[in-house]
CSV table of C-alpha atoms in Angstrom, one decimal:
chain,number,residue,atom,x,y,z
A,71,UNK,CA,0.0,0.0,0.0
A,72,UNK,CA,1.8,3.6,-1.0
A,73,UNK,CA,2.2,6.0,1.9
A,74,UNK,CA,1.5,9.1,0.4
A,75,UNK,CA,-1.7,9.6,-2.0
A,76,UNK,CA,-2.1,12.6,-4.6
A,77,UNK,CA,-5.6,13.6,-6.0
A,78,UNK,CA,-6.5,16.1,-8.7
A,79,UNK,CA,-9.6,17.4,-7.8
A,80,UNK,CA,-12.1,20.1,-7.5
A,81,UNK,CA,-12.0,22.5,-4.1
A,82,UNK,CA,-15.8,21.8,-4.1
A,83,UNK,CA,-15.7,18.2,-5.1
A,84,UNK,CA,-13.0,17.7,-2.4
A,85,UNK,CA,-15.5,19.0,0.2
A,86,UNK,CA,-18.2,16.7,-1.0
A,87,UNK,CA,-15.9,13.3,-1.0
A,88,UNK,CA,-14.5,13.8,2.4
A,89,UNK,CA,-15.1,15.5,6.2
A,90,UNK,CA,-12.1,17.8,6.8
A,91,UNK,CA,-10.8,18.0,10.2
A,92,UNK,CA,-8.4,20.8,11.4
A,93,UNK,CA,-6.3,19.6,14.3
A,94,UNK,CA,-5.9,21.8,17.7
A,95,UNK,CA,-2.3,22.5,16.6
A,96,UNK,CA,-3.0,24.6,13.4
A,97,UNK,CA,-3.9,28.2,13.1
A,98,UNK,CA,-7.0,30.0,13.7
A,99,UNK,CA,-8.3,31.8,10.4
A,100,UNK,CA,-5.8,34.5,9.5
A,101,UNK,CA,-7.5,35.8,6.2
A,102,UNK,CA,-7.5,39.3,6.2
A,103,UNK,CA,-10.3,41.4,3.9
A,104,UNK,CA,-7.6,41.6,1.0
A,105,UNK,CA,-7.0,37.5,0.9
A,106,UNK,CA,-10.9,36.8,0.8
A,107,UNK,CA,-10.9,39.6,-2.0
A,108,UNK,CA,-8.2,38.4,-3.5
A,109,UNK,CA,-9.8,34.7,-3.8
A,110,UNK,CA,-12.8,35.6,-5.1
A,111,UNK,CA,-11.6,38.2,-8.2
A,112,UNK,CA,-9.3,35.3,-9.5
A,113,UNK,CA,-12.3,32.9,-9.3
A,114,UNK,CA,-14.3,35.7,-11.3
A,115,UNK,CA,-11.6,36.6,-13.7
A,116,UNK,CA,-10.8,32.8,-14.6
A,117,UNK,CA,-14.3,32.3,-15.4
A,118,UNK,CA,-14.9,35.7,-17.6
A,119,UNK,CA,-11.4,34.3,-19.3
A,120,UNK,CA,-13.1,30.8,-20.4
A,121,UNK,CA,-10.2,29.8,-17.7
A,122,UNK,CA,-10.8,25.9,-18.3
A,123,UNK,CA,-9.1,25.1,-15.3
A,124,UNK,CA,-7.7,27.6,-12.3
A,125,UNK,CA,-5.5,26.2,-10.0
A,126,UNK,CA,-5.6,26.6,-5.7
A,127,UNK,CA,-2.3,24.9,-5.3
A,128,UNK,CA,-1.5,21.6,-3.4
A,129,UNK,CA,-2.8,20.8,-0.1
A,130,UNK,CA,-2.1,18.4,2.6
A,131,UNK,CA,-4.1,16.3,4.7
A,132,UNK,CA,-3.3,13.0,7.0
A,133,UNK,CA,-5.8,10.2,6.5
A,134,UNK,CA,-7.8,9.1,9.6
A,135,UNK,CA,-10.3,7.1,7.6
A,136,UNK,CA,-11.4,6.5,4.1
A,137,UNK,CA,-14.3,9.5,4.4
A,138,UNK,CA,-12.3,11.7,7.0
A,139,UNK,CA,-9.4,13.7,6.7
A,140,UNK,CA,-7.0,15.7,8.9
A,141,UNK,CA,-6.1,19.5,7.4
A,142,UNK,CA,-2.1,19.9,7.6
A,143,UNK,CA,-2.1,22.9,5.0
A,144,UNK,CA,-5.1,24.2,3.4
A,145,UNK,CA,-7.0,25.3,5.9
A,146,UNK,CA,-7.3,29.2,4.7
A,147,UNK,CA,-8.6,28.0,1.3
A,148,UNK,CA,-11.1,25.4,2.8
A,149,UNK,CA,-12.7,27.8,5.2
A,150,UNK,CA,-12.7,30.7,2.5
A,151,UNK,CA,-14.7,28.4,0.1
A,152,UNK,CA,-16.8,27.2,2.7
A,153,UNK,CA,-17.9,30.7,3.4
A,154,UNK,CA,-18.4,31.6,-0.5
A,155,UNK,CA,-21.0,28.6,-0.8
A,156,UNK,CA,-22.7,29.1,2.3
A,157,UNK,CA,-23.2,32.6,1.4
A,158,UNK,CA,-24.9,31.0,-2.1
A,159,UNK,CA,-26.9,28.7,0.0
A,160,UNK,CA,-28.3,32.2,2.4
A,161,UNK,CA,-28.8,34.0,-0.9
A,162,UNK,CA,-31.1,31.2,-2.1
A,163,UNK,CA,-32.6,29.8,1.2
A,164,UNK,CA,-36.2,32.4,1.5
A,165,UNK,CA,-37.4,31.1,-1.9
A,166,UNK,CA,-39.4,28.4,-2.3
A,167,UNK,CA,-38.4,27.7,-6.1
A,168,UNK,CA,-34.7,26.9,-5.0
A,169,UNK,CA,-35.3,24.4,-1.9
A,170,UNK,CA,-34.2,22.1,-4.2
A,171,UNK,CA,-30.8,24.1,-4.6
A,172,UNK,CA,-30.4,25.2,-1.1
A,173,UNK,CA,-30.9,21.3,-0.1
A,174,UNK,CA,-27.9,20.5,-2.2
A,175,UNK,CA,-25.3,23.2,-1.2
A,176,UNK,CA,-26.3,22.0,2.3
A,177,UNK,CA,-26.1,18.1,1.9
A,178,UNK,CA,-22.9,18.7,-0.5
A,179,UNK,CA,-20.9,20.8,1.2
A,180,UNK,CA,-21.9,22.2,4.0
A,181,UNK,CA,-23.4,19.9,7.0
A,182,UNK,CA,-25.3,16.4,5.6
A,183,UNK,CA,-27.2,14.5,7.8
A,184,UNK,CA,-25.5,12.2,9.7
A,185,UNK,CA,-27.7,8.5,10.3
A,186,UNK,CA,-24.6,7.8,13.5
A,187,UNK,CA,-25.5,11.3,15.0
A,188,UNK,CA,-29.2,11.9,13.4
A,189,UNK,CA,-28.0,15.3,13.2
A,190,UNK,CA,-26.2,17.5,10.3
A,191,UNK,CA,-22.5,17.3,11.0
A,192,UNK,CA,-20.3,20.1,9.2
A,193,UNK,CA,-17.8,18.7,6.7
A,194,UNK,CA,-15.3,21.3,7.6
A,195,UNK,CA,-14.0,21.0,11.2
A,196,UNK,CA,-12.0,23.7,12.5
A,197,UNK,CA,-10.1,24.1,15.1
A,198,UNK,CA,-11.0,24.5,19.1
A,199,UNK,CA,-10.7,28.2,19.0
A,200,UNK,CA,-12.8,28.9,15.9
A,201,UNK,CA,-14.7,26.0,15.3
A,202,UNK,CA,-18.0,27.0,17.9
A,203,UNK,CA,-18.2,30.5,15.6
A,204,UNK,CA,-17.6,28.7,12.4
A,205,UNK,CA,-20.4,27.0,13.0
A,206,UNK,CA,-22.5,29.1,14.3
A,207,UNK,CA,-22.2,32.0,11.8
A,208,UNK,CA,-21.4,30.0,8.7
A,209,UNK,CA,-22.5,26.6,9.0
A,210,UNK,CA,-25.8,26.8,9.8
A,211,UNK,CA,-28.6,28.1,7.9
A,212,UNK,CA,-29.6,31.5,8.1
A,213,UNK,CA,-32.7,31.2,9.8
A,214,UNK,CA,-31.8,29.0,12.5
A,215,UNK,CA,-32.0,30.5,15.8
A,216,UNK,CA,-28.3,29.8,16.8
A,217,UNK,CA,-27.5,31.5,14.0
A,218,UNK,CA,-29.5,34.6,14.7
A,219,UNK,CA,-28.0,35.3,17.8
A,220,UNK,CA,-24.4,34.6,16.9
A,221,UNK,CA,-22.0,37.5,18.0
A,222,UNK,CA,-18.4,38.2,16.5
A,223,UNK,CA,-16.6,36.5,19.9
A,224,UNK,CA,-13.6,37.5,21.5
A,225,UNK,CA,-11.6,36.3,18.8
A,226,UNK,CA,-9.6,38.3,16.1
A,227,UNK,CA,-10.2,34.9,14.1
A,228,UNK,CA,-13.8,35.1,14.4
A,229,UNK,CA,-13.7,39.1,13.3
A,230,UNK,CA,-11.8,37.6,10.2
A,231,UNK,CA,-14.6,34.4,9.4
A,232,UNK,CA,-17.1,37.5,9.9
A,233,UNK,CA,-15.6,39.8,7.5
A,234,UNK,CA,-15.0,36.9,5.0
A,235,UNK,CA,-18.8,36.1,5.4
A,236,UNK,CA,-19.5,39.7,4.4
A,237,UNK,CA,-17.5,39.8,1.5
A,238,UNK,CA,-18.8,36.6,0.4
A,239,UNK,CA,-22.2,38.1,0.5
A,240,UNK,CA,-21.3,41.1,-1.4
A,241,UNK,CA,-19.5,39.0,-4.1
A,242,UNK,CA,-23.2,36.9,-4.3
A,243,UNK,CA,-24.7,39.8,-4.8
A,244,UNK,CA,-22.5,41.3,-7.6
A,245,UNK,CA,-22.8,37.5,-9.0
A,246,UNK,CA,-26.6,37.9,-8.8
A,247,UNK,CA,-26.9,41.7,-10.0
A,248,UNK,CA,-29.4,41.2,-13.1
A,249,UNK,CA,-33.0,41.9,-13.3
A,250,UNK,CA,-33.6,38.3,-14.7
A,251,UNK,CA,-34.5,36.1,-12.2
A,252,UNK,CA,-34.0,32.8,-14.6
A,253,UNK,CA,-30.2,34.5,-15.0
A,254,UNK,CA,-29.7,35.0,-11.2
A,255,UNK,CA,-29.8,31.0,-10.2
A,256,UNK,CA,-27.7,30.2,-14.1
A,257,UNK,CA,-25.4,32.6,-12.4
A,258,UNK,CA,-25.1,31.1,-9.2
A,259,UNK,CA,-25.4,27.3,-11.2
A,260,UNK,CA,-22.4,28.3,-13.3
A,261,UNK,CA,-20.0,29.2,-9.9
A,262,UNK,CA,-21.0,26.1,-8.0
A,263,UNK,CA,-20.0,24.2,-11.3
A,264,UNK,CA,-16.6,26.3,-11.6
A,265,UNK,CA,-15.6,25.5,-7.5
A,266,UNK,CA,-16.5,22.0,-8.1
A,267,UNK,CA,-15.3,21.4,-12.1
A,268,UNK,CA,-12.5,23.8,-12.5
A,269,UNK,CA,-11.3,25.5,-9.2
A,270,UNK,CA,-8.6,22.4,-8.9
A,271,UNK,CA,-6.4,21.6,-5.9
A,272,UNK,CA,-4.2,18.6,-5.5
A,273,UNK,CA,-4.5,16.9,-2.3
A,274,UNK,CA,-2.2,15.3,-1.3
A,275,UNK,CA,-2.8,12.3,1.9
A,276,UNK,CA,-0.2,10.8,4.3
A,277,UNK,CA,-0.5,8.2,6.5
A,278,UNK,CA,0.5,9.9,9.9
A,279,UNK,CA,1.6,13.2,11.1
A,280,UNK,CA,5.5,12.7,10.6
A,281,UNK,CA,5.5,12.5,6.7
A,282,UNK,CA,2.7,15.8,7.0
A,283,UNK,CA,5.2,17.7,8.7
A,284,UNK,CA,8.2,17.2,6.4
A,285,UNK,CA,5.8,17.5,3.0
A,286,UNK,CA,4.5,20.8,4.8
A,287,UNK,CA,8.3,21.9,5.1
A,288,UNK,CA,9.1,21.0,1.5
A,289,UNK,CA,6.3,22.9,0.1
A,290,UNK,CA,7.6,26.1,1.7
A,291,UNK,CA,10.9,25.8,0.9
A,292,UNK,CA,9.3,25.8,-2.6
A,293,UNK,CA,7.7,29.5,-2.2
A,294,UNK,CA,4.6,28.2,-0.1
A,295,UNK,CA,4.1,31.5,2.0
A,296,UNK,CA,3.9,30.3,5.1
A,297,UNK,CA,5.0,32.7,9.0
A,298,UNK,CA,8.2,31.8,11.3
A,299,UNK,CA,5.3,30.8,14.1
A,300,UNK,CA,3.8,28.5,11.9
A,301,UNK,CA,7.0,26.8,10.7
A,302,UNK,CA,8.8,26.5,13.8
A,303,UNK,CA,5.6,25.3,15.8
A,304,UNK,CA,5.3,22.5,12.8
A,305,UNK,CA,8.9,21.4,13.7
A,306,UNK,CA,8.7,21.6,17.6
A,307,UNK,CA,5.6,19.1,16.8
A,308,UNK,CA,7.1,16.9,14.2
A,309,UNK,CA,9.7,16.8,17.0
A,310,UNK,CA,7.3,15.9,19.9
A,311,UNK,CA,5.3,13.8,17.3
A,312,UNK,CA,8.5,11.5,17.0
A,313,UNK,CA,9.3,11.5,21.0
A,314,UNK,CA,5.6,10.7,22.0
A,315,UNK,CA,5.4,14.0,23.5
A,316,UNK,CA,3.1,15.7,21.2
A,317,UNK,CA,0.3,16.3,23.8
A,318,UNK,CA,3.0,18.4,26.2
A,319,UNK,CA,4.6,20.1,23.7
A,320,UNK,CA,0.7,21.5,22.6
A,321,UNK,CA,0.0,22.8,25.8
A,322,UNK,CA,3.2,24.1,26.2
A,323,UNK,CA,2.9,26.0,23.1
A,324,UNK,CA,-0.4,27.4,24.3
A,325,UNK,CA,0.1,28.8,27.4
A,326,UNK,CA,2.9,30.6,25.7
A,327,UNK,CA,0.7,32.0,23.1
A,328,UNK,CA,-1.7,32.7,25.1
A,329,UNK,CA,0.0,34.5,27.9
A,330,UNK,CA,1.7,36.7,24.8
A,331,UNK,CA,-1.7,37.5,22.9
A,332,UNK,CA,-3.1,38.5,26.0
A,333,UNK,CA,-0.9,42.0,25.1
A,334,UNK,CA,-3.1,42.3,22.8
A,335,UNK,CA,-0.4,42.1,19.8
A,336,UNK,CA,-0.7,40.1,16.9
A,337,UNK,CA,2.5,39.1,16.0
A,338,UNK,CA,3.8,38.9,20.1
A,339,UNK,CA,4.8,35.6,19.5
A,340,UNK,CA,7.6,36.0,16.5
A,341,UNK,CA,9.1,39.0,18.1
A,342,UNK,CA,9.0,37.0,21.5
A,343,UNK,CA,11.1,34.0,20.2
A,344,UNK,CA,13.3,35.8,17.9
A,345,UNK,CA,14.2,38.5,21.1
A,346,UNK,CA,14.5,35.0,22.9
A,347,UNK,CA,17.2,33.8,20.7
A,348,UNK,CA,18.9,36.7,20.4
A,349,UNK,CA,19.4,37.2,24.3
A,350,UNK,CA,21.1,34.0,24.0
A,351,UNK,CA,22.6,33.6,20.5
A,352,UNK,CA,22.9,37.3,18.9
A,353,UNK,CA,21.4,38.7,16.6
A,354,UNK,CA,19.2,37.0,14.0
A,355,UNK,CA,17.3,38.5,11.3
A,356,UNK,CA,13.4,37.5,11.4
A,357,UNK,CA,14.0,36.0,8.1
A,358,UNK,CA,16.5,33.3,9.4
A,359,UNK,CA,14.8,32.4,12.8
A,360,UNK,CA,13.5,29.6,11.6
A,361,UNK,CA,16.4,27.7,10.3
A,362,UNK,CA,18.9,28.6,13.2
A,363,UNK,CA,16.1,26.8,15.1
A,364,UNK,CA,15.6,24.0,13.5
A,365,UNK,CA,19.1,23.4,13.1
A,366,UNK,CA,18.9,24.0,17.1
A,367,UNK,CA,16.2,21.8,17.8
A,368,UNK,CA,16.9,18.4,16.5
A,369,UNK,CA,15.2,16.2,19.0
A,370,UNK,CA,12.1,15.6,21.0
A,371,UNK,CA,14.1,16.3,24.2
């Protein structure tokens, strides 16, 4: 049996075939307004182009069962697609002619009923911090009461989801903005096809956590934009991964985060470490922290 698995596929089509689980060790969302934006034009543009085929870039996941994946990279995309077809499935859900529609956004690739549960159970999992909101504001349809009371949390992760929802909306709208009705839903029809036909991603499935970590490393080296923070926290837990310490080094990592974003600035954390290292190595440009660690750190101790 190979270890690693690679399938060309459809960002939407990837949602339907498989429930995506982000792991407590990734990031929140981190999307800003201009990455949402950003998204969404290229989906437009490659469609007005006759783009056949628009590509999202590779993403990694580690299989836990043959319908279940975890997310180790790809979790920005996921969520931001996610958002775009929930905002279709809000746009449609107050009339009656689309139930139809609305009932397969849902079922497809949003939150299908579960028989095990006899509930709907999202398809896209996030992680412990964001995953309550994500549900609440995204996942569930627009009428539901949960839904109507959701606030923006405490979170600067749950401000981003919220903005991404809103831009989602506005996008459905400019999507939508003729005076045919008929040519409202073709429009809509013709997107769901594109995220599901022609918006591509390669995924890209590994056995266990280990190989994740070193393919996530090998696709930055490549140009995959990724920050210090996430690197180095990947390779303190590929390290603790190894060394069976993986649940210590996690809440390790936490209470440092968390007793540094309690300053209330964002990017505490990178100037933390690399002030860290340079109390007790010299100085180090932000650029190279990240590989003067990891040629530090080369063992689960």
């Amino acid at each position: 049996m190979p270890t690693l698995s690679f399938q060309d596929s459809g960002i939407a089509e990837a949602l339907a075939l498989h429930r995506m689980i982000v792991p407590v060790n990734q990031r929140s969302y981190k999307w800003e307004a201009e990455h949402v934006e950003a998204l969404f034009t290229d989906l437009d543009n490659a469609q007005k182009s006759n783009d056949s085929e628009f590509f999202l870039g590779t993403m990694v996941f580690i299989r836990r069962s043959s319908t279940e994946l975890e997310v180790a990279d790809g979790q920005q995309r996921l969520a931001t697609i996610t958002i775009l077809l929930a905002a279709f499935r809000d746009y449609l859900y107050d009339d009656p002619s689309q139930k139809d529609l609305v009932q397969f956004i849902r079922q497809k690739y949003l939150s299908p009923y579960d028989p095990d549960l006899d509930r709907p159970r999202p398809i896209l999992t996030l992680n412990t911090e964001d995953n309550a909101f994500f549900e609440q504001r995204i996942i569930l349809d627009p009428r539901h009461e949960a839904r109507l009371t959701a606030t923006d949390g405490a979170r600067l992760s749950h401000e981003r989801i919220d903005t991404a929802a809103h831009i989602a909306q506005r996008w459905v709208r400019k999507i939508t903005d003729t005076p045919d009705p008929a040519q409202k839903i073709k429009n809509i029809k013709q997107w769901l096809n594109y995220l599901r036909e022609s918006a591509r991603t390669i995924l890209v499935v590994v056995p266990d956590q280990g190989k994740a970590f070193k393919i996530f490393e090998t696709l930055n080296d490549r140009g995959l934009r990724l920050s210090q923070v996430d690197l180095l926290k990947n390779h303190l837990y590929g390290l603790a991964e190894t060394g069976k310490r993986f649940d210590e080094a996690r809440k390790l990592w936490d209470e440092m985060v968390g007793a540094l974003e309690a300053t209330g600035y964002e990017d505490v954390t990178l100037d933390y470490i690399r002030q860290m290292w340079i109390s007790y190595n010299g100085y180090i440009k932000e650029d190279d922290l990240y590989d003067a660690i990891k040629s530090y750190a080369k063992s689960p101790a």
